[in-house]
Structures are given as structure tokens and as C-alpha cells.
PDB file of C-alpha atoms in Angstrom:
ATOM      1  CA  MET A 225     123.230  27.472 126.208  1.00  0.00           C
ATOM      2  CA  ILE A 226     119.667  26.593 125.201  1.00  0.00           C
ATOM      3  CA  ALA A 227     118.534  27.164 128.782  1.00  0.00           C
ATOM      4  CA  ASP A 228     119.994  30.691 128.676  1.00  0.00           C
ATOM      5  CA  PHE A 229     118.179  31.383 125.412  1.00  0.00           C
ATOM      6  CA  ARG A 230     114.878  30.146 126.860  1.00  0.00           C
ATOM      7  CA  PHE A 231     115.425  32.267 129.966  1.00  0.00           C
ATOM      8  CA  ALA A 232     115.996  35.355 127.778  1.00  0.00           C
ATOM      9  CA  LEU A 233     112.850  34.673 125.744  1.00  0.00           C
ATOM     10  CA  ARG A 234     110.804  34.217 128.938  1.00  0.00           C
ATOM     11  CA  MET A 235     112.128  37.524 130.328  1.00  0.00           C
ATOM     12  CA  LEU A 236     111.260  39.333 127.085  1.00  0.00           C
ATOM     13  CA  ALA A 237     107.768  37.843 127.086  1.00  0.00           C
ATOM     14  CA  GLU A 238     107.223  39.077 130.649  1.00  0.00           C
ATOM     15  CA  THR A 239     108.281  42.655 129.833  1.00  0.00           C
ATOM     16  CA  PRO A 240     106.559  43.706 126.585  1.00  0.00           C
ATOM     17  CA  GLY A 241     107.107  47.420 127.324  1.00  0.00           C
ATOM     18  CA  PHE A 242     110.867  46.916 127.387  1.00  0.00           C
ATOM     19  CA  VAL A 243     110.737  44.974 124.116  1.00  0.00           C
ATOM     20  CA  LEU A 244     108.662  47.707 122.473  1.00  0.00           C
ATOM     21  CA  ILE A 245     111.078  50.439 123.589  1.00  0.00           C
ATOM     22  CA  ALA A 246     114.081  48.389 122.429  1.00  0.00           C
ATOM     23  CA  VAL A 247     112.541  47.743 119.000  1.00  0.00           C
ATOM     24  CA  LEU A 248     111.529  51.411 118.560  1.00  0.00           C
ATOM     25  CA  THR A 249     115.014  52.564 119.602  1.00  0.00           C
ATOM     26  CA  LEU A 250     116.635  50.230 117.087  1.00  0.00           C
ATOM     27  CA  ALA A 251     114.244  51.319 114.326  1.00  0.00           C
ATOM     28  CA  LEU A 252     114.876  55.000 115.043  1.00  0.00           C
ATOM     29  CA  GLY A 253     118.647  54.479 115.083  1.00  0.00           C
ATOM     30  CA  ILE A 254     118.690  52.514 111.841  1.00  0.00           C
ATOM     31  CA  GLY A 255     116.374  55.015 110.109  1.00  0.00           C
ATOM     32  CA  THR A 256     118.440  57.995 111.261  1.00  0.00           C
ATOM     33  CA  ASN A 257     121.709  56.422 110.121  1.00  0.00           C
ATOM     34  CA  SER A 258     120.196  55.548 106.762  1.00  0.00           C
ATOM     35  CA  ALA A 259     118.898  59.103 106.234  1.00  0.00           C
ATOM     36  CA  ILE A 260     122.198  60.729 107.243  1.00  0.00           C
ATOM     37  CA  PHE A 261     124.218  58.436 105.003  1.00  0.00           C
ATOM     38  CA  SER A 262     121.873  59.123 102.074  1.00  0.00           C
ATOM     39  CA  VAL A 263     122.414  62.868 102.456  1.00  0.00           C
ATOM     40  CA  ILE A 264     126.194  62.518 102.838  1.00  0.00           C
ATOM     41  CA  ASP A 265     126.299  60.211  99.823  1.00  0.00           C
ATOM     42  CA  ALA A 266     124.316  62.631  97.653  1.00  0.00           C
ATOM     43  CA  VAL A 267     126.183  65.757  98.782  1.00  0.00           C
ATOM     44  CA  SER A 268     129.755  64.680  99.438  1.00  0.00           C
ATOM     45  CA  LEU A 269     130.562  61.302  97.945  1.00  0.00           C
ATOM     46  CA  ARG A 270     129.061  61.583  94.468  1.00  0.00           C
ATOM     47  CA  PRO A 271     130.646  64.036  92.034  1.00  0.00           C
ATOM     48  CA  LEU A 272     128.671  67.019  90.791  1.00  0.00           C
ATOM     49  CA  ARG A 273     126.844  66.447  87.515  1.00  0.00           C
ATOM     50  CA  PHE A 274     128.861  69.052  85.650  1.00  0.00           C
ATOM     51  CA  PRO A 275     131.749  68.538  83.268  1.00  0.00           C
ATOM     52  CA  LYS A 276     135.003  69.062  85.220  1.00  0.00           C
ATOM     53  CA  PRO A 277     133.401  69.744  88.632  1.00  0.00           C
ATOM     54  CA  ASN A 278     136.835  69.940  90.251  1.00  0.00           C
ATOM     55  CA  GLU A 279     137.464  73.147  88.293  1.00  0.00           C
ATOM     56  CA  LEU A 280     134.451  75.013  89.735  1.00  0.00           C
ATOM     57  CA  ILE A 281     135.153  77.602  92.419  1.00  0.00           C
ATOM     58  CA  ALA A 282     132.990  80.082  94.306  1.00  0.00           C
ATOM     59  CA  VAL A 283     134.059  83.689  94.734  1.00  0.00           C
ATOM     60  CA  TRP A 284     132.598  85.643  97.650  1.00  0.00           C
ATOM     61  CA  SER A 285     133.024  89.172  98.933  1.00  0.00           C
ATOM     62  CA  LYS A 286     133.963  90.032 102.486  1.00  0.00           C
ATOM     63  CA  VAL A 287     132.455  93.300 103.652  1.00  0.00           C
ATOM     64  CA  GLN A 288     134.018  95.015 106.644  1.00  0.00           C
ATOM     65  CA  GLY A 289     131.594  94.638 109.545  1.00  0.00           C
ATOM     66  CA  GLY A 290     129.571  92.095 107.553  1.00  0.00           C
ATOM     67  CA  THR A 291     128.322  88.754 108.760  1.00  0.00           C
ATOM     68  CA  GLY A 292     130.571  86.629 106.553  1.00  0.00           C
ATOM     69  CA  ARG A 293     130.174  85.718 102.916  1.00  0.00           C
ATOM     70  CA  GLU A 294     128.445  88.430 100.961  1.00  0.00           C
ATOM     71  CA  ILE A 295     127.299  88.392  97.372  1.00  0.00           C
ATOM     72  CA  GLY A 296     129.371  90.869  95.430  1.00  0.00           C
ATOM     73  CA  SER A 297     127.937  93.806  93.562  1.00  0.00           C
ATOM     74  CA  ARG A 298     127.709  94.174  89.791  1.00  0.00           C
ATOM     75  CA  PRO A 299     130.817  96.370  89.697  1.00  0.00           C
ATOM     76  CA  ASP A 300     132.713  93.688  91.681  1.00  0.00           C
ATOM     77  CA  TYR A 301     131.615  91.051  89.176  1.00  0.00           C
ATOM     78  CA  ALA A 302     132.647  93.245  86.234  1.00  0.00           C
ATOM     79  CA  ASP A 303     136.052  93.925  87.837  1.00  0.00           C
ATOM     80  CA  ILE A 304     136.735  90.244  88.524  1.00  0.00           C
ATOM     81  CA  ARG A 305     135.657  89.317  85.006  1.00  0.00           C
ATOM     82  CA  ALA A 306     137.814  91.997  83.391  1.00  0.00           C
ATOM     83  CA  GLN A 307     140.936  91.628  85.549  1.00  0.00           C
ATOM     84  CA  SER A 308     141.152  87.889  86.214  1.00  0.00           C
ATOM     85  CA  GLN A 309     143.929  86.050  84.438  1.00  0.00           C
ATOM     86  CA  THR A 310     143.253  82.652  86.039  1.00  0.00           C
ATOM     87  CA  ILE A 311     139.476  82.280  85.763  1.00  0.00           C
ATOM     88  CA  ALA A 312     138.443  80.956  82.348  1.00  0.00           C
ATOM     89  CA  SER A 313     134.703  81.639  82.681  1.00  0.00           C
ATOM     90  CA  LEU A 314     132.572  83.421  85.233  1.00  0.00           C
ATOM     91  CA  PHE A 315     128.905  83.780  86.071  1.00  0.00           C
ATOM     92  CA  ALA A 316     127.059  85.423  88.925  1.00  0.00           C
ATOM     93  CA  TYR A 317     123.821  84.628  90.705  1.00  0.00           C
ATOM     94  CA  THR A 318     121.794  85.958  93.596  1.00  0.00           C
ATOM     95  CA  ARG A 319     118.457  85.236  95.205  1.00  0.00           C
ATOM     96  CA  ALA A 320     115.688  87.382  93.816  1.00  0.00           C
ATOM     97  CA  ALA A 321     112.109  88.106  94.776  1.00  0.00           C
ATOM     98  CA  THR A 322     109.366  90.175  93.233  1.00  0.00           C
ATOM     99  CA  VAL A 323     105.643  90.706  93.593  1.00  0.00           C
ATOM    100  CA  LEU A 324     103.282  89.761  90.785  1.00  0.00           C
ATOM    101  CA  GLY A 325      99.831  91.303  90.800  1.00  0.00           C
ATOM    102  CA  SER A 326      98.383  93.907  93.120  1.00  0.00           C
ATOM    103  CA  GLY A 327      96.033  94.148  96.052  1.00  0.00           C
ATOM    104  CA  SER A 328      94.479  90.879  97.180  1.00  0.00           C
ATOM    105  CA  GLU A 329      95.729  89.115  94.029  1.00  0.00           C
ATOM    106  CA  ALA A 330      99.395  89.881  94.720  1.00  0.00           C
ATOM    107  CA  HIS A 331     101.766  86.934  94.898  1.00  0.00           C
ATOM    108  CA  GLN A 332     105.389  87.037  95.989  1.00  0.00           C
ATOM    109  CA  LEU A 333     107.649  85.113  93.619  1.00  0.00           C
ATOM    110  CA  PHE A 334     111.067  83.802  94.629  1.00  0.00           C
ATOM    111  CA  GLY A 335     113.794  82.870  92.210  1.00  0.00           C
ATOM    112  CA  VAL A 336     117.401  83.307  91.244  1.00  0.00           C
ATOM    113  CA  ALA A 337     118.824  86.078  89.105  1.00  0.00           C
ATOM    114  CA  VAL A 338     121.760  84.875  86.986  1.00  0.00           C
ATOM    115  CA  THR A 339     124.076  86.296  84.368  1.00  0.00           C
ATOM    116  CA  SER A 340     123.632  85.197  80.783  1.00  0.00           C
ATOM    117  CA  ASP A 341     126.564  82.764  80.599  1.00  0.00           C
ATOM    118  CA  ILE A 342     125.554  80.402  83.424  1.00  0.00           C
ATOM    119  CA  PHE A 343     124.726  77.454  81.131  1.00  0.00           C
ATOM    120  CA  ARG A 344     127.952  77.806  79.146  1.00  0.00           C
ATOM    121  CA  VAL A 345     130.110  78.018  82.288  1.00  0.00           C
ATOM    122  CA  LEU A 346     128.486  75.000  83.937  1.00  0.00           C
ATOM    123  CA  GLY A 347     128.448  73.082  80.666  1.00  0.00           C
ATOM    124  CA  VAL A 348     124.792  72.196  81.139  1.00  0.00           C
ATOM    125  CA  PRO A 349     122.772  71.671  77.961  1.00  0.00           C
ATOM    126  CA  LEU A 350     119.351  73.230  77.733  1.00  0.00           C
ATOM    127  CA  LEU A 351     116.502  70.737  77.671  1.00  0.00           C
ATOM    128  CA  LEU A 352     114.028  73.153  76.117  1.00  0.00           C
ATOM    129  CA  GLY A 353     114.205  76.599  74.551  1.00  0.00           C
ATOM    130  CA  ARG A 354     117.310  78.641  73.969  1.00  0.00           C
ATOM    131  CA  ALA A 355     119.940  80.247  76.159  1.00  0.00           C
ATOM    132  CA  PHE A 356     119.725  83.973  76.599  1.00  0.00           C
ATOM    133  CA  THR A 357     122.491  86.117  75.145  1.00  0.00           C
ATOM    134  CA  PRO A 358     123.939  89.202  76.846  1.00  0.00           C
ATOM    135  CA  ARG A 359     121.821  91.363  74.502  1.00  0.00           C
ATOM    136  CA  LEU A 360     118.634  89.440  75.333  1.00  0.00           C
ATOM    137  CA  PHE A 361     119.637  89.448  79.020  1.00  0.00           C
ATOM    138  CA  SER A 362     119.855  93.244  78.978  1.00  0.00           C
ATOM    139  CA  ALA A 363     116.483  93.554  77.200  1.00  0.00           C
ATOM    140  CA  LEU A 364     114.829  91.148  79.657  1.00  0.00           C
ATOM    141  CA  ARG A 365     116.242  93.036  82.637  1.00  0.00           C
ATOM    142  CA  HIS A 366     114.709  96.300  81.401  1.00  0.00           C
ATOM    143  CA  CYS A 367     111.434  94.556  80.534  1.00  0.00           C
ATOM    144  CA  LEU A 368     111.205  92.881  83.960  1.00  0.00           C
ATOM    145  CA  ARG A 369     112.012  96.171  85.675  1.00  0.00           C
ATOM    146  CA  ALA A 370     109.163  97.842  83.733  1.00  0.00           C
ATOM    147  CA  ILE A 371     106.761  95.025  84.660  1.00  0.00           C
ATOM    148  CA  CYS A 372     107.737  95.263  88.347  1.00  0.00           C
ATOM    149  CA  GLN A 373     107.297  99.037  88.342  1.00  0.00           C
ATOM    150  CA  ARG A 374     103.879  98.651  86.663  1.00  0.00           C
ATOM    151  CA  VAL A 375     102.751  96.065  89.211  1.00  0.00           C
ATOM    152  CA  ALA A 376     103.976  98.173  92.146  1.00  0.00           C
ATOM    153  CA  SER A 377     102.121 101.300  91.031  1.00  0.00           C
TER     154      SER A 377
END
């Protein structure tokens, strides 16, 4: 048994390229498995950090001839909110982009546009400031639209 072990060590010492490739392959495999498990653990195995995450659902629109899930329009959101008898609370969000500044000082800003009740629906407390009400939400929307029109002109 010891003779076999010595033979293996002698063979490894004579082929350092093979040893290097074997060690790199093992390191790459272990690192990849660790990274994949970390992502799966964070995304799938741990519960969402919301109260009652099992009660959250996503509602999508399917447009004929579309590519799959589509974000519904404002009238769709209003209809679902008004007519639903099974959904306790509802909020909507979409990706949003705008341009701030003009000419060479213009910067494109990316964000998310949400309805005013997102924090209440998710049960997430605000860390700073205050939540916006539907009235404030409407005023901000008009104000932001005026700012965007001013920047564009």
C-alpha cells in the first residue's frame, strides 16, 4: 500500500503540468458549485423578506401577437383593482427612464415607476421620509411630466 502511494507521488512529481491542470480543474469546479449554490440559496431556498410572502402573486397581461408577459396598461390596472373580489391589495410597477439635462450635460436616468400603495401592499416600513399618498402621487406625476417636458425642449 505504501509502495503504491510512493509510486503515485513520484508520478505526480514527474508531471507538474498534469498536477497543475488537475488542481485548477478542481478549484474551478468547487468555485462554480459554491457560486451556483449561493444564488439558489438566496433566490429559492430563503423566504422573501416580506410579511406573508406566500400570499404575493404577480399579474401579467398577454397581448395577442406579443412576446409573452406584458406589463398591463393603466386601464387594465384600474379594472383589476375595481373588479377583483379575491385580491386584497394591488400595486403596479414598470421600468421607467427619462433624460435629465440637455445637450452635452444630458444624463439618462433609469428607475421604476410604482403606484402609491407599494409599501403598504408589501408591508415594508419606510426607513426614511414618508410614503406618498394617491394625491401626492398624482401631483408628483404632473410635476415630473412638466420637468421632463422642460428638459426635452
